[in-house]
PDB file of N, CA, C and O in Angstrom:
ATOM      1  N   MET A   1    -130.240 289.469  38.278  1.00  0.00           N
ATOM      2  CA  MET A   1    -129.079 290.187  37.849  1.00  0.00           C
ATOM      3  C   MET A   1    -129.486 290.901  36.538  1.00  0.00           C
ATOM      4  O   MET A   1    -130.144 290.787  35.871  1.00  0.00           O
ATOM      5  N   ALA A   2    -128.947 292.257  36.605  1.00  0.00           N
ATOM      6  CA  ALA A   2    -129.332 293.371  35.687  1.00  0.00           C
ATOM      7  C   ALA A   2    -128.356 292.994  34.444  1.00  0.00           C
ATOM      8  O   ALA A   2    -127.471 292.581  34.537  1.00  0.00           O
ATOM      9  N   GLU A   3    -128.985 293.299  33.239  1.00  0.00           N
ATOM     10  CA  GLU A   3    -128.328 292.662  32.068  1.00  0.00           C
ATOM     11  C   GLU A   3    -126.982 293.598  31.799  1.00  0.00           C
ATOM     12  O   GLU A   3    -126.241 292.697  31.081  1.00  0.00           O
ATOM     13  N   ASN A   4    -126.508 294.447  32.340  1.00  0.00           N
ATOM     14  CA  ASN A   4    -125.262 295.030  32.292  1.00  0.00           C
ATOM     15  C   ASN A   4    -124.275 294.462  33.308  1.00  0.00           C
ATOM     16  O   ASN A   4    -123.153 295.267  33.228  1.00  0.00           O
ATOM     17  N   GLN A   5    -124.546 293.826  34.297  1.00  0.00           N
ATOM     18  CA  GLN A   5    -123.800 293.385  34.839  1.00  0.00           C
ATOM     19  C   GLN A   5    -122.760 292.354  34.474  1.00  0.00           C
ATOM     20  O   GLN A   5    -123.086 291.483  33.881  1.00  0.00           O
ATOM     21  N   GLU A   6    -121.761 292.225  35.214  1.00  0.00           N
ATOM     22  CA  GLU A   6    -120.600 291.389  34.749  1.00  0.00           C
ATOM     23  C   GLU A   6    -121.060 290.039  34.878  1.00  0.00           C
ATOM     24  O   GLU A   6    -121.414 289.418  36.312  1.00  0.00           O
ATOM     25  N   VAL A   7    -120.619 288.748  34.091  1.00  0.00           N
ATOM     26  CA  VAL A   7    -121.047 287.218  34.483  1.00  0.00           C
ATOM     27  C   VAL A   7    -119.848 286.933  35.102  1.00  0.00           C
ATOM     28  O   VAL A   7    -118.642 287.204  34.992  1.00  0.00           O
ATOM     29  N   PRO A   8    -120.345 286.175  36.182  1.00  0.00           N
ATOM     30  CA  PRO A   8    -118.980 285.647  37.033  1.00  0.00           C
ATOM     31  C   PRO A   8    -118.196 284.490  36.293  1.00  0.00           C
ATOM     32  O   PRO A   8    -118.385 284.003  35.163  1.00  0.00           O
ATOM     33  N   GLU A   9    -116.623 284.823  36.556  1.00  0.00           N
ATOM     34  CA  GLU A   9    -115.553 284.166  35.643  1.00  0.00           C
ATOM     35  C   GLU A   9    -115.996 282.391  35.624  1.00  0.00           C
ATOM     36  O   GLU A   9    -115.548 282.234  34.407  1.00  0.00           O
ATOM     37  N   GLU A  10    -116.642 281.765  36.618  1.00  0.00           N
ATOM     38  CA  GLU A  10    -116.780 280.598  36.167  1.00  0.00           C
ATOM     39  C   GLU A  10    -117.715 280.368  35.189  1.00  0.00           C
ATOM     40  O   GLU A  10    -117.798 279.356  34.328  1.00  0.00           O
ATOM     41  N   ILE A  11    -118.926 281.134  35.056  1.00  0.00           N
ATOM     42  CA  ILE A  11    -120.006 281.320  33.778  1.00  0.00           C
ATOM     43  C   ILE A  11    -118.961 281.570  32.485  1.00  0.00           C
ATOM     44  O   ILE A  11    -119.330 281.164  31.686  1.00  0.00           O
ATOM     45  N   ALA A  12    -118.598 282.407  32.656  1.00  0.00           N
ATOM     46  CA  ALA A  12    -117.918 283.033  31.353  1.00  0.00           C
ATOM     47  C   ALA A  12    -116.787 282.231  30.827  1.00  0.00           C
ATOM     48  O   ALA A  12    -116.747 282.284  29.365  1.00  0.00           O
ATOM     49  N   ALA A  13    -116.370 281.207  31.490  1.00  0.00           N
ATOM     50  CA  ALA A  13    -115.316 280.207  31.052  1.00  0.00           C
ATOM     51  C   ALA A  13    -116.049 278.912  30.484  1.00  0.00           C
ATOM     52  O   ALA A  13    -115.570 278.173  29.841  1.00  0.00           O
ATOM     53  N   LEU A  14    -117.442 279.099  30.625  1.00  0.00           N
ATOM     54  CA  LEU A  14    -118.406 277.889  30.043  1.00  0.00           C
ATOM     55  C   LEU A  14    -118.602 278.487  28.465  1.00  0.00           C
ATOM     56  O   LEU A  14    -118.489 279.459  27.851  1.00  0.00           O
ATOM     57  N   SER A  15    -118.481 276.800  27.919  1.00  0.00           N
ATOM     58  CA  SER A  15    -118.924 277.152  26.146  1.00  0.00           C
ATOM     59  C   SER A  15    -120.460 277.668  26.303  1.00  0.00           C
ATOM     60  O   SER A  15    -121.096 277.418  27.128  1.00  0.00           O
ATOM     61  N   PHE A  16    -120.966 277.860  24.952  1.00  0.00           N
ATOM     62  CA  PHE A  16    -122.539 278.093  25.071  1.00  0.00           C
ATOM     63  C   PHE A  16    -122.812 277.038  25.266  1.00  0.00           C
ATOM     64  O   PHE A  16    -124.135 276.956  25.826  1.00  0.00           O
ATOM     65  N   GLU A  17    -122.641 275.803  24.587  1.00  0.00           N
ATOM     66  CA  GLU A  17    -123.335 274.473  24.948  1.00  0.00           C
ATOM     67  C   GLU A  17    -123.270 274.165  26.495  1.00  0.00           C
ATOM     68  O   GLU A  17    -124.320 273.693  26.707  1.00  0.00           O
ATOM     69  N   GLU A  18    -122.202 274.310  26.946  1.00  0.00           N
ATOM     70  CA  GLU A  18    -122.364 274.099  28.595  1.00  0.00           C
ATOM     71  C   GLU A  18    -123.153 274.983  29.260  1.00  0.00           C
ATOM     72  O   GLU A  18    -123.913 274.410  30.178  1.00  0.00           O
ATOM     73  N   ALA A  19    -123.176 276.211  28.864  1.00  0.00           N
ATOM     74  CA  ALA A  19    -124.126 277.062  29.646  1.00  0.00           C
ATOM     75  C   ALA A  19    -125.678 276.740  29.168  1.00  0.00           C
ATOM     76  O   ALA A  19    -126.436 276.692  30.224  1.00  0.00           O
ATOM     77  N   LEU A  20    -125.771 276.331  28.136  1.00  0.00           N
ATOM     78  CA  LEU A  20    -127.179 276.255  27.991  1.00  0.00           C
ATOM     79  C   LEU A  20    -127.794 275.151  28.351  1.00  0.00           C
ATOM     80  O   LEU A  20    -128.847 274.678  29.197  1.00  0.00           O
ATOM     81  N   GLN A  21    -126.720 273.903  28.525  1.00  0.00           N
ATOM     82  CA  GLN A  21    -127.165 272.572  29.371  1.00  0.00           C
ATOM     83  C   GLN A  21    -127.451 272.911  30.701  1.00  0.00           C
ATOM     84  O   GLN A  21    -128.431 272.542  31.281  1.00  0.00           O
ATOM     85  N   GLU A  22    -126.609 273.657  31.219  1.00  0.00           N
ATOM     86  CA  GLU A  22    -127.005 273.883  32.841  1.00  0.00           C
ATOM     87  C   GLU A  22    -127.965 274.674  33.128  1.00  0.00           C
ATOM     88  O   GLU A  22    -128.847 274.692  34.032  1.00  0.00           O
ATOM     89  N   LEU A  23    -128.225 275.645  32.060  1.00  0.00           N
ATOM     90  CA  LEU A  23    -129.761 276.606  32.299  1.00  0.00           C
ATOM     91  C   LEU A  23    -130.835 275.955  32.090  1.00  0.00           C
ATOM     92  O   LEU A  23    -131.948 275.661  32.658  1.00  0.00           O
ATOM     93  N   GLU A  24    -130.718 274.700  30.757  1.00  0.00           N
ATOM     94  CA  GLU A  24    -131.957 273.948  30.654  1.00  0.00           C
ATOM     95  C   GLU A  24    -132.130 272.916  32.264  1.00  0.00           C
ATOM     96  O   GLU A  24    -133.140 272.925  32.411  1.00  0.00           O
ATOM     97  N   LYS A  25    -131.204 272.862  32.759  1.00  0.00           N
ATOM     98  CA  LYS A  25    -131.383 271.894  34.156  1.00  0.00           C
ATOM     99  C   LYS A  25    -132.058 272.649  35.130  1.00  0.00           C
ATOM    100  O   LYS A  25    -132.845 272.268  36.229  1.00  0.00           O
ATOM    101  N   ILE A  26    -131.574 273.829  34.879  1.00  0.00           N
ATOM    102  CA  ILE A  26    -132.186 274.966  35.967  1.00  0.00           C
ATOM    103  C   ILE A  26    -133.540 274.968  36.146  1.00  0.00           C
ATOM    104  O   ILE A  26    -134.432 275.315  36.639  1.00  0.00           O
ATOM    105  N   VAL A  27    -134.193 275.104  34.717  1.00  0.00           N
ATOM    106  CA  VAL A  27    -135.356 275.483  34.524  1.00  0.00           C
ATOM    107  C   VAL A  27    -135.923 274.259  34.727  1.00  0.00           C
ATOM    108  O   VAL A  27    -137.329 274.385  35.201  1.00  0.00           O
ATOM    109  N   GLU A  28    -135.441 272.744  34.478  1.00  0.00           N
ATOM    110  CA  GLU A  28    -136.132 271.799  34.930  1.00  0.00           C
ATOM    111  C   GLU A  28    -136.632 271.712  36.182  1.00  0.00           C
ATOM    112  O   GLU A  28    -137.786 271.413  36.886  1.00  0.00           O
ATOM    113  N   LYS A  29    -135.436 272.070  36.927  1.00  0.00           N
ATOM    114  CA  LYS A  29    -135.362 272.133  38.532  1.00  0.00           C
ATOM    115  C   LYS A  29    -136.683 273.011  39.269  1.00  0.00           C
ATOM    116  O   LYS A  29    -137.330 272.650  39.953  1.00  0.00           O
ATOM    117  N   LEU A  30    -136.570 274.288  38.659  1.00  0.00           N
ATOM    118  CA  LEU A  30    -137.741 275.219  38.860  1.00  0.00           C
ATOM    119  C   LEU A  30    -139.084 274.933  38.562  1.00  0.00           C
ATOM    120  O   LEU A  30    -139.914 275.098  39.400  1.00  0.00           O
ATOM    121  N   ASP A  31    -138.932 274.094  37.406  1.00  0.00           N
ATOM    122  CA  ASP A  31    -140.488 273.802  36.904  1.00  0.00           C
ATOM    123  C   ASP A  31    -141.096 272.041  37.852  1.00  0.00           C
ATOM    124  O   ASP A  31    -142.308 272.292  37.969  1.00  0.00           O
ATOM    125  N   SER A  32    -140.074 271.804  38.338  1.00  0.00           N
ATOM    126  CA  SER A  32    -140.371 270.451  39.121  1.00  0.00           C
ATOM    127  C   SER A  32    -141.269 270.742  40.510  1.00  0.00           C
ATOM    128  O   SER A  32    -141.833 270.327  40.998  1.00  0.00           O
ATOM    129  N   GLY A  33    -140.644 271.937  40.898  1.00  0.00           N
ATOM    130  CA  GLY A  33    -141.372 272.760  41.857  1.00  0.00           C
ATOM    131  C   GLY A  33    -140.884 271.714  43.329  1.00  0.00           C
ATOM    132  O   GLY A  33    -141.344 271.909  44.488  1.00  0.00           O
ATOM    133  N   GLN A  34    -139.679 271.138  43.002  1.00  0.00           N
ATOM    134  CA  GLN A  34    -139.173 270.297  44.286  1.00  0.00           C
ATOM    135  C   GLN A  34    -138.081 271.068  44.893  1.00  0.00           C
ATOM    136  O   GLN A  34    -137.225 270.306  45.830  1.00  0.00           O
ATOM    137  N   VAL A  35    -137.762 272.204  44.735  1.00  0.00           N
ATOM    138  CA  VAL A  35    -136.909 272.943  45.489  1.00  0.00           C
ATOM    139  C   VAL A  35    -137.353 273.955  46.533  1.00  0.00           C
ATOM    140  O   VAL A  35    -138.480 274.876  46.100  1.00  0.00           O
ATOM    141  N   ASP A  36    -136.639 274.261  47.765  1.00  0.00           N
ATOM    142  CA  ASP A  36    -137.355 275.434  48.496  1.00  0.00           C
ATOM    143  C   ASP A  36    -137.024 276.577  47.841  1.00  0.00           C
ATOM    144  O   ASP A  36    -136.356 276.948  46.857  1.00  0.00           O
ATOM    145  N   LEU A  37    -137.646 277.839  48.556  1.00  0.00           N
ATOM    146  CA  LEU A  37    -137.877 279.069  48.309  1.00  0.00           C
ATOM    147  C   LEU A  37    -136.154 279.446  48.315  1.00  0.00           C
ATOM    148  O   LEU A  37    -135.534 280.004  47.029  1.00  0.00           O
ATOM    149  N   ASP A  38    -135.269 279.195  49.139  1.00  0.00           N
ATOM    150  CA  ASP A  38    -133.847 279.780  48.876  1.00  0.00           C
ATOM    151  C   ASP A  38    -133.322 279.318  47.967  1.00  0.00           C
ATOM    152  O   ASP A  38    -132.685 279.944  47.182  1.00  0.00           O
ATOM    153  N   GLN A  39    -133.432 277.924  47.852  1.00  0.00           N
ATOM    154  CA  GLN A  39    -132.628 277.432  46.577  1.00  0.00           C
ATOM    155  C   GLN A  39    -133.124 277.718  45.332  1.00  0.00           C
ATOM    156  O   GLN A  39    -132.398 278.106  44.232  1.00  0.00           O
ATOM    157  N   SER A  40    -134.321 278.015  45.121  1.00  0.00           N
ATOM    158  CA  SER A  40    -135.177 278.911  43.826  1.00  0.00           C
ATOM    159  C   SER A  40    -134.466 279.804  43.635  1.00  0.00           C
ATOM    160  O   SER A  40    -134.293 280.229  42.581  1.00  0.00           O
ATOM    161  N   ILE A  41    -134.346 280.668  44.602  1.00  0.00           N
ATOM    162  CA  ILE A  41    -133.817 282.022  44.374  1.00  0.00           C
ATOM    163  C   ILE A  41    -132.420 282.058  43.733  1.00  0.00           C
ATOM    164  O   ILE A  41    -131.926 282.802  43.068  1.00  0.00           O
ATOM    165  N   ASP A  42    -131.521 281.251  44.538  1.00  0.00           N
ATOM    166  CA  ASP A  42    -130.129 280.792  44.216  1.00  0.00           C
ATOM    167  C   ASP A  42    -129.967 280.193  43.213  1.00  0.00           C
ATOM    168  O   ASP A  42    -129.234 280.817  42.177  1.00  0.00           O
ATOM    169  N   ILE A  43    -130.816 279.278  42.480  1.00  0.00           N
ATOM    170  CA  ILE A  43    -130.517 278.738  41.079  1.00  0.00           C
ATOM    171  C   ILE A  43    -131.261 279.761  40.075  1.00  0.00           C
ATOM    172  O   ILE A  43    -130.713 279.818  38.860  1.00  0.00           O
ATOM    173  N   TYR A  44    -132.225 280.555  40.537  1.00  0.00           N
ATOM    174  CA  TYR A  44    -132.706 281.520  39.315  1.00  0.00           C
ATOM    175  C   TYR A  44    -131.426 282.552  39.161  1.00  0.00           C
ATOM    176  O   TYR A  44    -131.424 282.986  38.020  1.00  0.00           O
ATOM    177  N   SER A  45    -130.984 283.099  40.090  1.00  0.00           N
ATOM    178  CA  SER A  45    -129.646 283.973  39.984  1.00  0.00           C
ATOM    179  C   SER A  45    -128.723 283.304  38.797  1.00  0.00           C
ATOM    180  O   SER A  45    -128.196 283.951  38.268  1.00  0.00           O
ATOM    181  N   ARG A  46    -128.402 282.130  39.161  1.00  0.00           N
ATOM    182  CA  ARG A  46    -126.998 281.705  38.118  1.00  0.00           C
ATOM    183  C   ARG A  46    -127.944 281.368  36.782  1.00  0.00           C
ATOM    184  O   ARG A  46    -127.370 281.747  35.869  1.00  0.00           O
ATOM    185  N   GLY A  47    -129.117 280.944  36.825  1.00  0.00           N
ATOM    186  CA  GLY A  47    -129.802 280.841  35.552  1.00  0.00           C
ATOM    187  C   GLY A  47    -130.038 282.413  34.766  1.00  0.00           C
ATOM    188  O   GLY A  47    -129.538 282.172  33.649  1.00  0.00           O
ATOM    189  N   SER A  48    -129.910 283.372  35.456  1.00  0.00           N
ATOM    190  CA  SER A  48    -130.175 284.746  34.970  1.00  0.00           C
ATOM    191  C   SER A  48    -128.743 284.946  34.252  1.00  0.00           C
ATOM    192  O   SER A  48    -128.280 285.550  32.969  1.00  0.00           O
ATOM    193  N   ALA A  49    -127.561 284.578  35.104  1.00  0.00           N
ATOM    194  CA  ALA A  49    -126.348 284.552  34.600  1.00  0.00           C
ATOM    195  C   ALA A  49    -125.836 283.794  33.444  1.00  0.00           C
ATOM    196  O   ALA A  49    -125.050 284.557  32.577  1.00  0.00           O
ATOM    197  N   LEU A  50    -126.483 282.785  33.532  1.00  0.00           N
ATOM    198  CA  LEU A  50    -126.051 281.770  32.281  1.00  0.00           C
ATOM    199  C   LEU A  50    -127.152 282.269  31.300  1.00  0.00           C
ATOM    200  O   LEU A  50    -126.183 281.998  29.901  1.00  0.00           O
ATOM    201  N   LYS A  51    -127.962 282.965  31.225  1.00  0.00           N
ATOM    202  CA  LYS A  51    -128.901 283.276  30.147  1.00  0.00           C
ATOM    203  C   LYS A  51    -127.884 284.429  29.709  1.00  0.00           C
ATOM    204  O   LYS A  51    -127.777 284.663  28.247  1.00  0.00           O
ATOM    205  N   GLN A  52    -127.563 285.372  30.267  1.00  0.00           N
ATOM    206  CA  GLN A  52    -126.850 286.816  29.831  1.00  0.00           C
ATOM    207  C   GLN A  52    -125.259 286.069  28.977  1.00  0.00           C
ATOM    208  O   GLN A  52    -125.268 286.468  28.150  1.00  0.00           O
ATOM    209  N   HIS A  53    -124.750 285.052  29.641  1.00  0.00           N
ATOM    210  CA  HIS A  53    -123.675 284.721  29.254  1.00  0.00           C
ATOM    211  C   HIS A  53    -124.202 283.936  27.517  1.00  0.00           C
ATOM    212  O   HIS A  53    -123.272 284.461  26.714  1.00  0.00           O
ATOM    213  N   CYS A  54    -125.081 283.320  27.552  1.00  0.00           N
ATOM    214  CA  CYS A  54    -125.456 282.513  26.504  1.00  0.00           C
ATOM    215  C   CYS A  54    -125.822 283.746  25.228  1.00  0.00           C
ATOM    216  O   CYS A  54    -125.441 283.597  24.414  1.00  0.00           O
ATOM    217  N   GLU A  55    -126.838 284.720  25.733  1.00  0.00           N
ATOM    218  CA  GLU A  55    -126.694 285.656  24.787  1.00  0.00           C
ATOM    219  C   GLU A  55    -125.722 286.552  24.585  1.00  0.00           C
ATOM    220  O   GLU A  55    -125.695 286.975  23.142  1.00  0.00           O
ATOM    221  N   GLY A  56    -124.666 286.635  24.965  1.00  0.00           N
ATOM    222  CA  GLY A  56    -123.530 287.475  24.841  1.00  0.00           C
ATOM    223  C   GLY A  56    -122.806 286.675  23.699  1.00  0.00           C
ATOM    224  O   GLY A  56    -121.988 286.859  22.610  1.00  0.00           O
ATOM    225  N   LYS A  57    -122.899 285.224  24.285  1.00  0.00           N
ATOM    226  CA  LYS A  57    -121.890 284.419  23.048  1.00  0.00           C
ATOM    227  C   LYS A  57    -122.739 284.245  21.670  1.00  0.00           C
ATOM    228  O   LYS A  57    -122.325 284.396  20.434  1.00  0.00           O
ATOM    229  N   LEU A  58    -124.119 284.273  21.849  1.00  0.00           N
ATOM    230  CA  LEU A  58    -124.944 284.477  20.444  1.00  0.00           C
ATOM    231  C   LEU A  58    -124.691 285.774  19.600  1.00  0.00           C
ATOM    232  O   LEU A  58    -124.566 285.815  18.392  1.00  0.00           O
ATOM    233  N   ARG A  59    -124.676 286.849  20.370  1.00  0.00           N
ATOM    234  CA  ARG A  59    -124.325 288.003  19.861  1.00  0.00           C
ATOM    235  C   ARG A  59    -123.106 288.252  18.676  1.00  0.00           C
ATOM    236  O   ARG A  59    -122.832 288.799  17.812  1.00  0.00           O
ATOM    237  N   ASN A  60    -122.181 287.501  19.784  1.00  0.00           N
ATOM    238  CA  ASN A  60    -120.848 287.801  19.217  1.00  0.00           C
ATOM    239  C   ASN A  60    -120.547 286.678  18.141  1.00  0.00           C
ATOM    240  O   ASN A  60    -120.021 287.063  16.888  1.00  0.00           O
ATOM    241  N   ALA A  61    -121.306 285.656  17.904  1.00  0.00           N
ATOM    242  CA  ALA A  61    -121.279 284.906  16.830  1.00  0.00           C
ATOM    243  C   ALA A  61    -122.195 285.524  15.526  1.00  0.00           C
ATOM    244  O   ALA A  61    -121.787 285.521  14.660  1.00  0.00           O
ATOM    245  N   GLN A  62    -122.993 286.169  16.039  1.00  0.00           N
ATOM    246  CA  GLN A  62    -123.842 286.865  14.770  1.00  0.00           C
ATOM    247  C   GLN A  62    -122.913 288.115  14.233  1.00  0.00           C
ATOM    248  O   GLN A  62    -122.954 288.074  13.026  1.00  0.00           O
ATOM    249  N   GLU A  63    -122.220 288.950  15.301  1.00  0.00           N
ATOM    250  CA  GLU A  63    -121.402 289.646  14.660  1.00  0.00           C
ATOM    251  C   GLU A  63    -120.319 289.006  13.659  1.00  0.00           C
ATOM    252  O   GLU A  63    -119.964 289.520  12.318  1.00  0.00           O
ATOM    253  N   ARG A  64    -119.847 287.793  13.873  1.00  0.00           N
ATOM    254  CA  ARG A  64    -118.535 287.158  13.370  1.00  0.00           C
ATOM    255  C   ARG A  64    -119.245 287.009  11.855  1.00  0.00           C
ATOM    256  O   ARG A  64    -118.529 287.234  10.743  1.00  0.00           O
ATOM    257  N   VAL A  65    -120.574 286.260  11.956  1.00  0.00           N
ATOM    258  CA  VAL A  65    -121.035 285.843  10.603  1.00  0.00           C
ATOM    259  C   VAL A  65    -121.293 286.874   9.655  1.00  0.00           C
ATOM    260  O   VAL A  65    -121.202 287.113   8.484  1.00  0.00           O
ATOM    261  N   ASP A  66    -121.828 288.128  10.543  1.00  0.00           N
ATOM    262  CA  ASP A  66    -122.170 289.360   9.653  1.00  0.00           C
ATOM    263  C   ASP A  66    -121.026 289.930   9.096  1.00  0.00           C
ATOM    264  O   ASP A  66    -120.799 290.513   7.857  1.00  0.00           O
ATOM    265  N   LYS A  67    -119.808 290.075   9.641  1.00  0.00           N
ATOM    266  CA  LYS A  67    -118.326 290.174   9.160  1.00  0.00           C
ATOM    267  C   LYS A  67    -117.873 289.019   8.010  1.00  0.00           C
ATOM    268  O   LYS A  67    -117.719 290.042   6.850  1.00  0.00           O
ATOM    269  N   ILE A  68    -118.069 288.099   8.053  1.00  0.00           N
ATOM    270  CA  ILE A  68    -117.846 287.206   6.924  1.00  0.00           C
ATOM    271  C   ILE A  68    -118.704 287.572   5.845  1.00  0.00           C
ATOM    272  O   ILE A  68    -118.191 287.653   4.723  1.00  0.00           O
ATOM    273  N   VAL A  69    -120.155 287.651   6.097  1.00  0.00           N
ATOM    274  CA  VAL A  69    -121.016 287.834   4.802  1.00  0.00           C
ATOM    275  C   VAL A  69    -120.671 289.367   4.348  1.00  0.00           C
ATOM    276  O   VAL A  69    -120.411 289.202   2.961  1.00  0.00           O
ATOM    277  N   ASN A  70    -120.179 290.049   4.726  1.00  0.00           N
ATOM    278  CA  ASN A  70    -119.898 291.488   4.345  1.00  0.00           C
ATOM    279  C   ASN A  70    -118.838 291.323   3.804  1.00  0.00           C
ATOM    280  O   ASN A  70    -118.758 292.161   2.281  1.00  0.00           O
ATOM    281  N   LYS A  71    -117.839 290.879   4.141  1.00  0.00           N
ATOM    282  CA  LYS A  71    -116.215 290.541   3.250  1.00  0.00           C
ATOM    283  C   LYS A  71    -116.586 290.095   1.743  1.00  0.00           C
ATOM    284  O   LYS A  71    -115.765 290.182   0.846  1.00  0.00           O
ATOM    285  N   ASN A  72    -117.681 289.034   1.621  1.00  0.00           N
ATOM    286  CA  ASN A  72    -117.739 288.339   0.675  1.00  0.00           C
ATOM    287  C   ASN A  72    -118.483 289.154  -0.569  1.00  0.00           C
ATOM    288  O   ASN A  72    -118.942 288.522  -1.552  1.00  0.00           O
ATOM    289  N   GLY A  73    -118.953 290.054  -0.061  1.00  0.00           N
ATOM    290  CA  GLY A  73    -119.815 291.049  -1.250  1.00  0.00           C
ATOM    291  C   GLY A  73    -121.108 291.410  -0.986  1.00  0.00           C
ATOM    292  O   GLY A  73    -121.503 291.520  -0.078  1.00  0.00           O
ATOM    293  N   SER A  74    -121.587 290.280  -2.221  1.00  0.00           N
ATOM    294  CA  SER A  74    -123.144 290.808  -2.468  1.00  0.00           C
ATOM    295  C   SER A  74    -124.132 290.019  -1.172  1.00  0.00           C
ATOM    296  O   SER A  74    -125.196 290.412  -1.506  1.00  0.00           O
ATOM    297  N   LEU A  75    -123.870 289.291  -0.661  1.00  0.00           N
ATOM    298  CA  LEU A  75    -124.877 288.996   0.063  1.00  0.00           C
ATOM    299  C   LEU A  75    -124.970 290.009   1.205  1.00  0.00           C
ATOM    300  O   LEU A  75    -124.340 290.994   1.695  1.00  0.00           O
ATOM    301  N   SER A  76    -126.272 290.040   1.998  1.00  0.00           N
ATOM    302  CA  SER A  76    -126.888 290.941   2.700  1.00  0.00           C
ATOM    303  C   SER A  76    -127.177 290.133   4.045  1.00  0.00           C
ATOM    304  O   SER A  76    -127.677 288.959   4.112  1.00  0.00           O
ATOM    305  N   THR A  77    -127.051 290.895   5.228  1.00  0.00           N
ATOM    306  CA  THR A  77    -127.425 290.398   6.463  1.00  0.00           C
ATOM    307  C   THR A  77    -128.783 291.140   7.149  1.00  0.00           C
ATOM    308  O   THR A  77    -128.953 292.276   6.797  1.00  0.00           O
ATOM    309  N   GLN A  78    -129.297 290.274   8.132  1.00  0.00           N
ATOM    310  CA  GLN A  78    -130.318 291.070   9.012  1.00  0.00           C
ATOM    311  C   GLN A  78    -129.996 290.929  10.401  1.00  0.00           C
ATOM    312  O   GLN A  78    -129.271 290.008  10.388  1.00  0.00           O
ATOM    313  N   PRO A  79    -130.186 291.902  11.126  1.00  0.00           N
ATOM    314  CA  PRO A  79    -130.005 291.820  12.798  1.00  0.00           C
ATOM    315  C   PRO A  79    -130.531 290.704  13.201  1.00  0.00           C
ATOM    316  O   PRO A  79    -131.831 290.225  13.023  1.00  0.00           O
ATOM    317  N   ALA A  80    -129.740 289.842  13.900  1.00  0.00           N
ATOM    318  CA  ALA A  80    -130.495 288.880  14.629  1.00  0.00           C
ATOM    319  C   ALA A  80    -131.306 288.980  15.916  1.00  0.00           C
ATOM    320  O   ALA A  80    -131.061 290.114  16.515  1.00  0.00           O
ATOM    321  N   ASN A  81    -132.361 288.668  16.166  1.00  0.00           N
ATOM    322  CA  ASN A  81    -132.890 288.871  17.237  1.00  0.00           C
ATOM    323  C   ASN A  81    -132.907 287.750  18.352  1.00  0.00           C
ATOM    324  O   ASN A  81    -133.253 286.879  18.371  1.00  0.00           O
ATOM    325  N   VAL A  82    -131.906 288.000  19.259  1.00  0.00           N
ATOM    326  CA  VAL A  82    -131.167 287.078  20.493  1.00  0.00           C
ATOM    327  C   VAL A  82    -131.953 287.349  21.764  1.00  0.00           C
ATOM    328  O   VAL A  82    -131.528 286.726  22.736  1.00  0.00           O
ATOM    329  N   GLU A  83    -132.950 288.416  21.740  1.00  0.00           N
ATOM    330  CA  GLU A  83    -133.644 288.633  23.220  1.00  0.00           C
ATOM    331  C   GLU A  83    -134.713 287.803  23.087  1.00  0.00           C
ATOM    332  O   GLU A  83    -135.426 286.962  22.351  1.00  0.00           O
TER     333      GLU A  83
END
C-alpha cells in the first residue's frame, strides 16, 4: 500500500491503541512463520494500512501539541520523527 493511498474505513474508525494492538498481532503472526504465503500477503497489506493509520494519528497528535505549546508562548517545539 502506497503511503498516499486512503486507509480503509474500517481501519480509519479504529483508535490509535486498537490499530497498534492489531498491528502487533499481525507482526507476531508473520514472525511465527505459521501462516501460508497468501495469508501472509493479505495480513501484510492490512498491517501496512494499520501502520499508515497509526502514523497519521501520531502526526495529528503532534500537531495538536505543537499548537498548544505555541499558544502558551515561550516554549518551543521540535518536529516529531514519526517515521
